[in-house]
PDB file of C-alpha atoms and ligand atoms in Angstrom:
ATOM      1  CA  MET R 254      78.087 100.105 127.358  1.00  0.00           C
ATOM      2  CA  SER R 255      81.536  99.161 128.602  1.00  0.00           C
ATOM      3  CA  CYS R 256      84.598 100.657 126.952  1.00  0.00           C
ATOM      4  CA  ILE R 257      88.133  99.904 128.099  1.00  0.00           C
ATOM      5  CA  PHE R 258      89.422 103.279 126.870  1.00  0.00           C
ATOM      6  CA  CYS R 259      86.672 105.149 128.762  1.00  0.00           C
ATOM      7  CA  ASP R 260      87.766 103.130 131.799  1.00  0.00           C
ATOM      8  CA  ILE R 261      91.331 104.381 131.254  1.00  0.00           C
ATOM      9  CA  VAL R 262      90.034 107.981 130.954  1.00  0.00           C
ATOM     10  CA  ASN R 263      88.123 107.515 134.219  1.00  0.00           C
ATOM     11  CA  LYS R 264      91.139 105.852 135.896  1.00  0.00           C
ATOM     12  CA  VAL R 265      89.104 102.706 136.534  1.00  0.00           C
ATOM     13  CA  GLU R 266      91.532 100.734 134.335  1.00  0.00           C
ATOM     14  CA  LYS R 267      95.280 101.107 134.781  1.00  0.00           C
ATOM     15  CA  ALA R 268      97.408 102.408 131.947  1.00  0.00           C
ATOM     16  CA  GLU R 269     100.870 103.846 131.485  1.00  0.00           C
ATOM     17  CA  ILE R 270      99.625 107.388 130.924  1.00  0.00           C
ATOM     18  CA  LEU R 271     102.024 109.685 129.063  1.00  0.00           C
ATOM     19  CA  PHE R 272     100.149 112.927 128.675  1.00  0.00           C
ATOM     20  CA  GLU R 273      96.757 114.309 129.550  1.00  0.00           C
ATOM     21  CA  ASP R 274      94.981 117.599 128.999  1.00  0.00           C
ATOM     22  CA  GLU R 275      91.390 118.806 129.248  1.00  0.00           C
ATOM     23  CA  SER R 276      90.056 116.769 126.329  1.00  0.00           C
ATOM     24  CA  THR R 277      92.682 114.141 125.404  1.00  0.00           C
ATOM     25  CA  ILE R 278      94.762 111.438 127.041  1.00  0.00           C
ATOM     26  CA  SER R 279      97.610 109.321 125.708  1.00  0.00           C
ATOM     27  CA  PHE R 280      99.109 106.102 127.017  1.00  0.00           C
ATOM     28  CA  LEU R 281     101.296 103.192 125.973  1.00  0.00           C
ATOM     29  CA  ASP R 282      99.680 100.485 123.862  1.00  0.00           C
ATOM     30  CA  ILE R 283      99.581  97.261 125.892  1.00  0.00           C
ATOM     31  CA  ARG R 284     100.614  95.199 122.822  1.00  0.00           C
ATOM     32  CA  PRO R 285     103.264  97.326 121.103  1.00  0.00           C
ATOM     33  CA  LEU R 286     104.470  96.895 117.539  1.00  0.00           C
ATOM     34  CA  ASN R 287     107.633  98.576 118.806  1.00  0.00           C
ATOM     35  CA  PHE R 288     108.419  99.692 122.356  1.00  0.00           C
ATOM     36  CA  GLY R 289     106.984 103.141 122.893  1.00  0.00           C
ATOM     37  CA  HIS R 290     103.975 102.465 120.618  1.00  0.00           C
ATOM     38  CA  SER R 291     101.407 104.921 121.997  1.00  0.00           C
ATOM     39  CA  LEU R 292      97.737 105.734 121.656  1.00  0.00           C
ATOM     40  CA  VAL R 293      96.081 109.153 121.735  1.00  0.00           C
ATOM     41  CA  ILE R 294      92.344 109.378 122.386  1.00  0.00           C
ATOM     42  CA  PRO R 295      89.666 111.987 123.064  1.00  0.00           C
ATOM     43  CA  LYS R 296      88.296 111.771 126.609  1.00  0.00           C
ATOM     44  CA  ASN R 297      84.795 111.834 125.169  1.00  0.00           C
ATOM     45  CA  HIS R 298      83.674 108.529 123.669  1.00  0.00           C
ATOM     46  CA  TYR R 299      83.337 108.384 119.868  1.00  0.00           C
ATOM     47  CA  GLU R 300      83.264 105.098 118.006  1.00  0.00           C
ATOM     48  CA  ASN R 301      85.684 106.121 115.274  1.00  0.00           C
ATOM     49  CA  PHE R 302      87.033 108.833 112.965  1.00  0.00           C
ATOM     50  CA  PHE R 303      83.639 109.318 111.295  1.00  0.00           C
ATOM     51  CA  ASP R 304      81.917 110.285 114.522  1.00  0.00           C
ATOM     52  CA  VAL R 305      84.483 112.317 116.412  1.00  0.00           C
ATOM     53  CA  GLY R 306      83.455 115.924 116.987  1.00  0.00           C
ATOM     54  CA  GLU R 307      85.545 118.583 115.252  1.00  0.00           C
ATOM     55  CA  LYS R 308      86.783 120.252 118.447  1.00  0.00           C
ATOM     56  CA  ASP R 309      87.850 116.939 119.955  1.00  0.00           C
ATOM     57  CA  LEU R 310      89.399 115.853 116.649  1.00  0.00           C
ATOM     58  CA  ASN R 311      91.520 119.006 116.512  1.00  0.00           C
ATOM     59  CA  ALA R 312      92.576 118.437 120.123  1.00  0.00           C
ATOM     60  CA  VAL R 313      93.544 114.805 119.402  1.00  0.00           C
ATOM     61  CA  ILE R 314      95.557 115.838 116.348  1.00  0.00           C
ATOM     62  CA  SER R 315      97.422 118.492 118.379  1.00  0.00           C
ATOM     63  CA  SER R 316      98.160 116.013 121.186  1.00  0.00           C
ATOM     64  CA  THR R 317      99.299 113.446 118.607  1.00  0.00           C
ATOM     65  CA  GLN R 318     101.784 115.894 117.110  1.00  0.00           C
ATOM     66  CA  PHE R 319     102.973 116.906 120.582  1.00  0.00           C
ATOM     67  CA  LEU R 320     103.511 113.309 121.676  1.00  0.00           C
ATOM     68  CA  ALA R 321     105.093 112.283 118.350  1.00  0.00           C
ATOM     69  CA  ASN R 322     107.662 115.042 118.861  1.00  0.00           C
ATOM     70  CA  ALA R 323     108.283 113.852 122.436  1.00  0.00           C
ATOM     71  CA  ILE R 324     108.762 110.270 121.194  1.00  0.00           C
ATOM     72  CA  LYS R 325     111.091 111.479 118.437  1.00  0.00           C
ATOM     73  CA  LYS R 326     113.167 113.336 121.012  1.00  0.00           C
ATOM     74  CA  SER R 327     113.202 110.628 123.695  1.00  0.00           C
ATOM     75  CA  LEU R 328     113.443 107.409 121.681  1.00  0.00           C
ATOM     76  CA  ALA R 329     115.230 108.715 118.559  1.00  0.00           C
ATOM     77  CA  PRO R 330     113.358 106.474 116.112  1.00  0.00           C
ATOM     78  CA  ASP R 331     114.284 106.521 112.415  1.00  0.00           C
ATOM     79  CA  GLY R 332     110.647 107.288 111.603  1.00  0.00           C
ATOM     80  CA  ILE R 333     107.131 107.310 113.044  1.00  0.00           C
ATOM     81  CA  ASN R 334     103.850 105.924 111.694  1.00  0.00           C
ATOM     82  CA  ILE R 335     100.645 107.643 112.753  1.00  0.00           C
ATOM     83  CA  ILE R 336      97.614 105.557 111.898  1.00  0.00           C
ATOM     84  CA  SER R 337      93.957 105.160 112.722  1.00  0.00           C
ATOM     85  CA  ASN R 338      92.033 101.950 112.058  1.00  0.00           C
ATOM     86  CA  ASN R 339      88.343 102.495 111.362  1.00  0.00           C
ATOM     87  CA  GLY R 340      86.001  99.523 111.096  1.00  0.00           C
ATOM     88  CA  SER R 341      86.828  95.858 111.641  1.00  0.00           C
ATOM     89  CA  SER R 342      88.014  95.375 108.019  1.00  0.00           C
ATOM     90  CA  ALA R 343      90.547  98.103 108.671  1.00  0.00           C
ATOM     91  CA  GLY R 344      91.756  96.379 111.832  1.00  0.00           C
ATOM     92  CA  GLN R 345      89.839  98.366 114.458  1.00  0.00           C
ATOM     93  CA  THR R 346      89.431  96.333 117.640  1.00  0.00           C
ATOM     94  CA  ILE R 347      88.642  99.032 120.209  1.00  0.00           C
ATOM     95  CA  TYR R 348      85.666 101.172 119.256  1.00  0.00           C
ATOM     96  CA  HIS R 349      86.783 104.374 120.961  1.00  0.00           C
ATOM     97  CA  PHE R 350      88.505 106.608 118.414  1.00  0.00           C
ATOM     98  CA  HIS R 351      92.294 106.668 118.668  1.00  0.00           C
ATOM     99  CA  PHE R 352      95.482 107.408 116.805  1.00  0.00           C
ATOM    100  CA  HIS R 353      98.415 105.022 117.016  1.00  0.00           C
ATOM    101  CA  ILE R 354     101.893 106.554 117.208  1.00  0.00           C
ATOM    102  CA  ILE R 355     104.369 103.850 116.238  1.00  0.00           C
ATOM    103  CA  PRO R 356     108.093 104.564 116.475  1.00  0.00           C
ATOM    104  CA  ARG R 357     109.924 102.885 113.614  1.00  0.00           C
ATOM    105  CA  PHE R 358     113.496 101.689 113.367  1.00  0.00           C
ATOM    106  CA  LYS R 359     115.566 100.432 110.453  1.00  0.00           C
ATOM    107  CA  ASN R 360     115.194  96.650 110.265  1.00  0.00           C
ATOM    108  CA  ASP R 361     112.415  96.509 112.868  1.00  0.00           C
ATOM    109  CA  HIS R 362     110.773  93.742 110.807  1.00  0.00           C
ATOM    110  CA  PHE R 363     107.361  95.395 110.953  1.00  0.00           C
ATOM    111  CA  THR R 364     106.269  95.009 107.351  1.00  0.00           C
ATOM    112  CA  PHE R 365     103.153  96.195 105.602  1.00  0.00           C
ATOM    113  CA  ARG R 366     103.375  95.172 101.976  1.00  0.00           C
ATOM    114  CA  PRO R 367     100.039  95.648 100.231  1.00  0.00           C
ATOM    115  CA  GLN R 368      99.400  94.354  96.725  1.00  0.00           C
ATOM    116  CA  TYR R 369      98.931  97.535  94.746  1.00  0.00           C
ATOM    117  CA  LYS R 370      96.091  97.635  92.247  1.00  0.00           C
ATOM    118  CA  ASP R 371      96.144  99.081  88.729  1.00  0.00           C
ATOM    119  CA  TYR R 372      93.706 101.750  87.545  1.00  0.00           C
ATOM    120  CA  SER R 373      92.960 100.880  83.931  1.00  0.00           C
ATOM    121  CA  ASN R 374      90.467 102.022  81.248  1.00  0.00           C
ATOM    122  CA  GLY R 375      89.313 105.246  82.878  1.00  0.00           C
ATOM    123  CA  LEU R 376      88.814 103.596  86.263  1.00  0.00           C
ATOM    124  CA  MET R 377      90.844 106.254  88.049  1.00  0.00           C
ATOM    125  CA  GLN R 378      88.501 108.988  86.803  1.00  0.00           C
ATOM    126  CA  GLN R 379      85.447 106.882  87.719  1.00  0.00           C
ATOM    127  CA  PHE R 380      86.647 106.593  91.314  1.00  0.00           C
ATOM    128  CA  ALA R 381      87.514 110.278  91.463  1.00  0.00           C
ATOM    129  CA  ASP R 382      84.001 111.098  90.115  1.00  0.00           C
ATOM    130  CA  LYS R 383      82.381 108.860  92.750  1.00  0.00           C
ATOM    131  CA  ILE R 384      84.266 110.546  95.572  1.00  0.00           C
ATOM    132  CA  ARG R 385      83.619 114.028  94.145  1.00  0.00           C
ATOM    133  CA  GLY R 386      79.926 113.022  94.104  1.00  0.00           C
ATOM    134  CA  GLY R 387      80.210 112.147  97.767  1.00  0.00           C
ATOM    135  CA  ILE R 388      81.778 115.540  98.474  1.00  0.00           C
ATOM    136  CA  LYS R 389      78.950 117.327  96.585  1.00  0.00           C
ATOM    137  CA  SER R 390      76.331 115.468  98.628  1.00  0.00           C
ATOM    138  CA  PHE R 391      77.576 117.315 101.748  1.00  0.00           C
ATOM    139  CA  GLY R 392      77.196 120.708 100.063  1.00  0.00           C
TER     140      GLY R 392
HETATM  141  P1  5GP X1587      92.872  99.125 117.074  1.00  0.00           P
HETATM  142  O1  5GP X1587      93.106  97.690 116.711  1.00  0.00           O
HETATM  143  O2  5GP X1587      91.428  99.344 117.526  1.00  0.00           O
HETATM  144  O3  5GP X1587      93.316 100.110 116.041  1.00  0.00           O
HETATM  145  O4  5GP X1587      93.808  99.413 118.313  1.00  0.00           O
HETATM  146  C1  5GP X1587      93.497  99.112 119.626  1.00  0.00           C
HETATM  147  C2  5GP X1587      94.805  99.038 120.391  1.00  0.00           C
HETATM  148  O5  5GP X1587      94.511  99.105 121.764  1.00  0.00           O
HETATM  149  C3  5GP X1587      95.566  97.739 120.145  1.00  0.00           C
HETATM  150  O6  5GP X1587      96.836  98.023 119.586  1.00  0.00           O
HETATM  151  C4  5GP X1587      95.676  97.105 121.533  1.00  0.00           C
HETATM  152  O7  5GP X1587      96.921  96.514 121.787  1.00  0.00           O
HETATM  153  C5  5GP X1587      95.406  98.280 122.468  1.00  0.00           C
HETATM  154  N1  5GP X1587      94.731  97.905 123.709  1.00  0.00           N
HETATM  155  C6  5GP X1587      93.661  97.077 123.842  1.00  0.00           C
HETATM  156  N2  5GP X1587      93.280  96.991 125.135  1.00  0.00           N
HETATM  157  C7  5GP X1587      94.143  97.770 125.833  1.00  0.00           C
HETATM  158  C8  5GP X1587      94.269  98.067 127.229  1.00  0.00           C
HETATM  159  O8  5GP X1587      93.525  97.608 128.078  1.00  0.00           O
HETATM  160  N3  5GP X1587      95.276  98.932 127.578  1.00  0.00           N
HETATM  161  C9  5GP X1587      96.134  99.481 126.661  1.00  0.00           C
HETATM  162  N4  5GP X1587      97.075 100.289 127.110  1.00  0.00           N
HETATM  163  N5  5GP X1587      96.047  99.209 125.341  1.00  0.00           N
HETATM  164  C10 5GP X1587      95.063  98.363 124.932  1.00  0.00           C
HETATM  165 ZN1   ZN X1588      85.054 104.814 125.219  1.00  0.00          ZN
END
């Protein structure tokens, strides 16, 4: 199975690498939403957030915080979005788990304006019950 991010880990594919440790690597996104938009990935291949092993997940989260602080210091953004797309409906295009770190600036014209839904007639409790059921099924 070919994976462009595994190729970056293995230095087969070029990337503007920012930071690397034993189990994670981070590099600039080739198609940035803002300049400095970065990706942090585990060196091991996992398809997405659901599959990533706990040790690697903790390492990716630590590297993400480390790099977000470095971006804050070096690029002085007004804010930073940290997101992970999981599944094609959620916008995932590369099936090797990753976090996006997106520096944000006032008036950067990157808009995400969802149409919020309304919980009515006990629907909020129904959804909470469903999810609590899901949590119980792990126990
Ligand atoms: P996703 O859509 O899966 O959440 O994010 C994948 C990201 O990887 C996209 O933002 C895309 O621009 C970036 N990307 C895809 N191929 C490459 C590549 O070969 N090199 C780098 N640096 N980024 C890539
Ligand atoms: Zn991979």
